[in-house]
CSV table of C-alpha atoms in Angstrom, one decimal:
chain,number,residue,atom,x,y,z
A,9,MET,CA,-34.4,52.4,6.0
A,10,ALA,CA,-36.3,50.9,4.9
A,11,ALA,CA,-38.7,53.2,3.0
A,12,SER,CA,-35.2,54.3,1.7
A,13,ALA,CA,-34.5,50.6,0.4
A,14,ARG,CA,-38.6,50.7,-1.2
A,15,GLU,CA,-37.2,53.9,-2.9
A,16,ASP,CA,-34.3,52.6,-4.0
A,17,GLY,CA,-35.7,49.9,-5.9
A,18,ALA,CA,-38.7,52.2,-7.3
A,19,ARG,CA,-36.5,54.0,-8.6
A,20,GLY,CA,-34.6,50.8,-10.0
A,21,GLN,CA,-37.0,50.5,-11.7
A,22,ALA,CA,-37.6,53.5,-13.3
A,23,GLN,CA,-34.5,52.9,-14.7
A,24,GLY,CA,-34.8,49.0,-16.3
A,25,ARG,CA,-32.3,48.1,-14.0
A,26,ARG,CA,-33.7,44.9,-12.6
A,27,GLY,CA,-31.6,42.1,-9.8
A,28,CYS,CA,-33.3,39.7,-11.5
A,29,GLU,CA,-37.4,38.7,-12.2
A,30,HIS,CA,-37.6,38.5,-8.2
A,31,TYR,CA,-36.7,41.6,-6.6
A,32,ASP,CA,-35.7,45.3,-7.6
A,33,ARG,CA,-31.2,45.9,-6.9
A,34,GLY,CA,-31.2,47.6,-4.3
A,35,CYS,CA,-34.4,46.1,-2.1
A,36,LEU,CA,-34.3,44.4,1.4
A,37,LEU,CA,-33.6,40.7,1.3
A,38,LYS,CA,-34.6,38.8,3.5
A,39,ALA,CA,-32.0,35.3,3.5
A,40,GLN,CA,-34.7,32.3,2.8
A,41,GLN,CA,-33.8,28.9,1.1
A,42,THR,CA,-36.8,29.2,-1.9
A,43,CYS,CA,-37.4,32.5,-3.3
A,44,GLU,CA,-41.6,34.2,-1.3
A,45,GLU,CA,-42.1,34.5,-4.9
A,46,CYS,CA,-41.8,31.3,-7.5
A,47,SER,CA,-40.7,28.9,-4.5
A,48,THR,CA,-37.3,28.2,-6.7
A,49,LEU,CA,-34.5,26.6,-4.2
A,50,PHE,CA,-31.6,28.1,-3.2
A,51,GLY,CA,-29.6,25.2,-1.7
A,52,GLU,CA,-31.1,22.2,-0.7
A,53,TYR,CA,-29.2,22.9,2.3
A,54,TYR,CA,-30.0,26.1,4.4
A,55,CYS,CA,-28.4,27.2,7.9
A,56,SER,CA,-30.3,30.2,8.6
A,57,MET,CA,-27.7,31.0,11.3
A,58,CYS,CA,-24.2,31.2,8.8
A,59,HIS,CA,-26.6,31.8,6.2
A,60,LEU,CA,-25.1,29.3,4.6
A,61,PHE,CA,-26.3,27.5,0.8
A,62,ASP,CA,-25.3,24.0,-0.5
A,63,LYS,CA,-25.9,21.2,-1.8
A,64,ASP,CA,-27.3,18.2,0.6
A,65,LYS,CA,-23.8,16.9,1.6
A,66,LYS,CA,-25.6,15.5,5.4
A,67,GLN,CA,-25.2,19.0,6.9
A,68,TYR,CA,-26.1,20.7,10.5
A,69,HIS,CA,-25.5,23.7,12.3
A,70,CYS,CA,-23.6,22.7,16.0
A,71,GLU,CA,-23.2,25.4,18.4
A,72,ASN,CA,-20.7,25.1,20.1
A,73,CYS,CA,-18.5,25.6,16.9
A,74,GLY,CA,-20.8,27.5,15.5
A,75,ILE,CA,-20.5,27.0,12.6
A,76,CYS,CA,-22.2,24.6,9.8
A,77,ARG,CA,-20.5,20.7,9.7
A,78,ILE,CA,-20.4,17.7,7.2
A,79,GLY,CA,-22.5,15.2,8.5
A,80,PRO,CA,-24.7,13.1,9.1
A,81,LYS,CA,-25.1,14.7,12.6
A,82,GLU,CA,-25.8,10.9,14.8
A,83,ASP,CA,-22.1,10.0,13.3
A,84,PHE,CA,-20.7,13.0,15.6
A,85,PHE,CA,-20.6,14.3,18.6
A,86,HIS,CA,-19.2,17.2,20.7
A,87,CYS,CA,-16.2,17.3,22.9
A,88,LEU,CA,-16.0,20.6,24.8
A,89,LYS,CA,-13.0,20.5,25.7
A,90,CYS,CA,-11.4,19.6,22.6
A,91,ASN,CA,-13.9,22.7,21.7
A,92,LEU,CA,-14.6,19.9,18.5
A,93,CYS,CA,-17.0,17.6,16.6
A,94,LEU,CA,-15.5,14.1,16.4
A,95,THR,CA,-17.1,11.4,14.8
A,96,ILE,CA,-19.1,9.6,17.1
A,97,ASN,CA,-16.2,6.1,17.9
A,98,LEU,CA,-14.2,8.8,19.4
A,99,GLN,CA,-16.5,10.3,22.2
A,100,GLY,CA,-15.2,9.1,25.7
A,101,LYS,CA,-12.3,7.5,24.3
A,102,HIS,CA,-9.6,10.3,23.2
A,103,LYS,CA,-6.9,12.3,25.4
A,104,CYS,CA,-8.9,15.7,25.5
A,105,ILE,CA,-6.6,18.7,25.2
A,106,GLU,CA,-8.5,22.7,25.8
A,107,ASN,CA,-9.3,24.1,22.3
A,108,VAL,CA,-6.8,21.6,20.6
A,109,SER,CA,-9.1,22.4,17.8
A,110,ARG,CA,-8.0,25.5,18.1
A,111,GLN,CA,-4.1,24.9,17.1
A,112,ASN,CA,-3.5,24.4,13.3
A,113,CYS,CA,-2.3,21.3,12.0
A,114,PRO,CA,1.3,20.4,12.0
A,115,ILE,CA,2.0,19.2,8.8
A,116,CYS,CA,0.1,21.5,6.8
A,117,LEU,CA,-0.2,24.2,9.1
A,118,GLU,CA,-3.6,25.6,7.6
A,119,ASP,CA,-6.5,25.3,9.9
A,120,ILE,CA,-8.4,22.0,11.5
A,121,HIS,CA,-10.9,23.9,12.9
A,122,THR,CA,-13.1,25.4,10.0
A,123,SER,CA,-11.4,22.5,7.4
A,124,ARG,CA,-14.5,20.3,6.0
A,125,ILE,CA,-11.4,17.5,6.1
A,126,VAL,CA,-12.0,15.3,9.6
A,127,ALA,CA,-9.9,15.9,11.9
A,128,HIS,CA,-8.0,12.3,13.4
A,129,VAL,CA,-7.1,12.5,16.9
A,130,LEU,CA,-3.6,11.3,17.7
A,131,PRO,CA,-4.0,9.1,20.7
A,132,CYS,CA,-1.5,11.4,22.5
A,133,GLY,CA,-4.3,14.4,22.0
A,134,HIS,CA,-2.9,16.1,19.1
A,135,LEU,CA,-4.9,16.4,16.2
A,136,LEU,CA,-4.3,16.6,12.2
A,137,HIS,CA,-6.0,16.4,9.5
A,138,ARG,CA,-7.4,13.0,7.9
A,139,THR,CA,-5.5,13.7,4.4
A,140,CYS,CA,-2.7,14.4,6.2
A,141,TYR,CA,-2.1,12.3,8.6
A,142,GLU,CA,-2.7,9.7,5.6
A,143,GLU,CA,0.4,10.9,4.5
A,144,MET,CA,3.0,11.1,8.2
A,145,LEU,CA,2.0,7.9,8.0
A,146,LYS,CA,4.0,7.0,4.4
A,147,GLU,CA,7.5,8.3,5.7
A,148,GLY,CA,6.7,8.2,9.3
A,149,TYR,CA,4.7,6.6,12.8
A,150,ARG,CA,5.1,10.2,15.8
A,151,CYS,CA,3.2,13.0,16.4
A,152,PRO,CA,5.0,15.5,13.9
A,153,LEU,CA,4.9,17.4,17.7
A,154,CYS,CA,5.6,15.7,20.9
A,155,MET,CA,6.9,12.5,19.1
A,156,HIS,CA,4.8,10.6,20.4
A,157,SER,CA,3.6,7.3,18.1
A,158,ALA,CA,0.6,8.0,16.0
A,159,LEU,CA,-1.3,4.6,15.8
A,160,ASP,CA,-0.8,1.1,18.1
A,161,MET,CA,2.8,-0.2,17.8
A,162,THR,CA,3.2,-3.1,19.6
A,163,ARG,CA,2.7,-5.7,16.1
A,164,TYR,CA,6.2,-3.4,15.2
A,165,TRP,CA,7.7,-3.7,18.5
A,166,ARG,CA,8.1,-7.2,19.2
A,167,GLN,CA,9.2,-8.1,15.1
A,168,LEU,CA,11.9,-5.4,16.6
A,169,ASP,CA,12.1,-7.9,19.8
A,170,ASP,CA,13.0,-10.8,17.2
A,171,GLU,CA,15.3,-8.5,14.8
A,172,VAL,CA,17.3,-7.6,17.7
A,173,ALA,CA,18.0,-10.9,18.8
A,174,GLN,CA,18.7,-12.5,15.5
A,175,THR,CA,21.2,-9.7,15.0
A,176,PRO,CA,24.2,-10.2,17.9
A,177,MET,CA,26.0,-6.7,18.0
A,178,PRO,CA,30.1,-7.8,17.4
A,179,SER,CA,31.8,-8.3,21.0
A,180,GLU,CA,33.1,-4.6,21.8
A,181,TYR,CA,29.4,-3.6,21.8
A,182,GLN,CA,27.9,-6.5,23.8
A,183,ASN,CA,28.7,-5.0,27.6
A,184,MET,CA,27.6,-1.5,26.2
A,185,THR,CA,25.0,0.2,27.9
A,186,VAL,CA,23.1,4.0,26.6
A,187,ASP,CA,20.7,5.5,28.7
A,188,ILE,CA,17.4,6.4,26.7
A,189,LEU,CA,14.5,8.4,26.8
A,190,CYS,CA,11.1,6.8,25.8
A,191,ASN,CA,8.7,9.2,23.1
A,192,ASP,CA,6.0,7.5,24.6
A,193,CYS,CA,5.8,7.0,28.4
A,194,ASN,CA,8.1,9.4,29.2
A,195,GLY,CA,10.4,7.1,30.7
A,196,LYS,CA,14.0,7.3,31.7
A,197,SER,CA,16.0,3.9,31.7
A,198,THR,CA,19.7,2.2,30.6
A,199,VAL,CA,19.5,0.1,28.2
A,200,GLN,CA,22.7,-2.3,26.0
A,201,PHE,CA,22.8,0.0,23.6
A,202,HIS,CA,21.4,-1.8,19.4
A,203,ILE,CA,21.9,-0.7,16.5
A,204,LEU,CA,18.5,-1.5,15.9
A,205,GLY,CA,17.1,-0.2,18.2
A,206,MET,CA,16.5,0.5,22.0
A,207,LYS,CA,13.6,-0.4,24.0
A,208,CYS,CA,11.7,0.7,26.6
A,209,ASN,CA,12.8,-1.2,30.2
A,210,ILE,CA,9.4,0.8,30.9
A,211,CYS,CA,6.9,0.2,28.7
A,212,GLU,CA,8.7,-1.6,25.7
A,213,SER,CA,8.0,1.0,23.0
A,214,TYR,CA,11.2,1.1,20.7
A,215,ASN,CA,10.0,5.4,20.1
A,216,THR,CA,13.4,6.0,21.8
A,217,ALA,CA,16.2,8.6,22.0
A,218,GLN,CA,19.2,8.5,23.8
A,219,SER,CA,18.9,10.9,26.4
A,220,GLY,CA,23.4,10.8,27.7
A,221,GLY,CA,26.5,8.8,25.8
A,222,CYS,CA,27.3,4.7,26.2
A,223,ARG,CA,28.9,3.0,29.1
A,224,VAL,CA,30.9,0.0,29.1
A,225,SER,CA,30.5,-2.7,31.7
A,226,VAL,CA,33.7,-3.1,34.9
A,227,ASP,CA,34.2,-6.5,33.1
A,228,GLN,CA,35.3,-5.8,29.7
A,229,GLN,CA,37.5,-2.6,30.8
């Protein structure tokens, strides 16, 4: 193969055809960061595994991911269970889901594992592109896959407590109860019905859904 490549290169040179000033078209090439003849730098960053040439963006090659990632490397770690490089502040502080990075982003439906956009890990363990997460918060607060709260809502829940206390229901609804399912703790509760929201008796979250019909107490009936 090498002899054939040399012959092709010689024929190309005789015919006046050259790939560039440093090599003949058809010759056997070796990927490397600089030109052996003139030391021209082909890329500020070069990965000998991926054969990737790029500007310097503090890239590094992750052997577990199998691709190059934008760093700097010391700001990231590879989670073996999630199978993805995550920011170092999430080490030991996130919920792992087996190979979760192999799923597409539930917002834009694009790949997460090979994306240049940083992945955001929700408290439930599901992944979204950071940009998709920021857009999602403009419309809602729940994971689009499991409906778990996507951020700490404690402060808002306490504000909602005050609003519920200041907004009494009409007399015909004051003794009405309803069965609810909490999206945050997955617990079931029977609580008083309120139009502003129904709080989970277990974790005090208002991220709940009605799971049964309304019931009126015997005294009111």
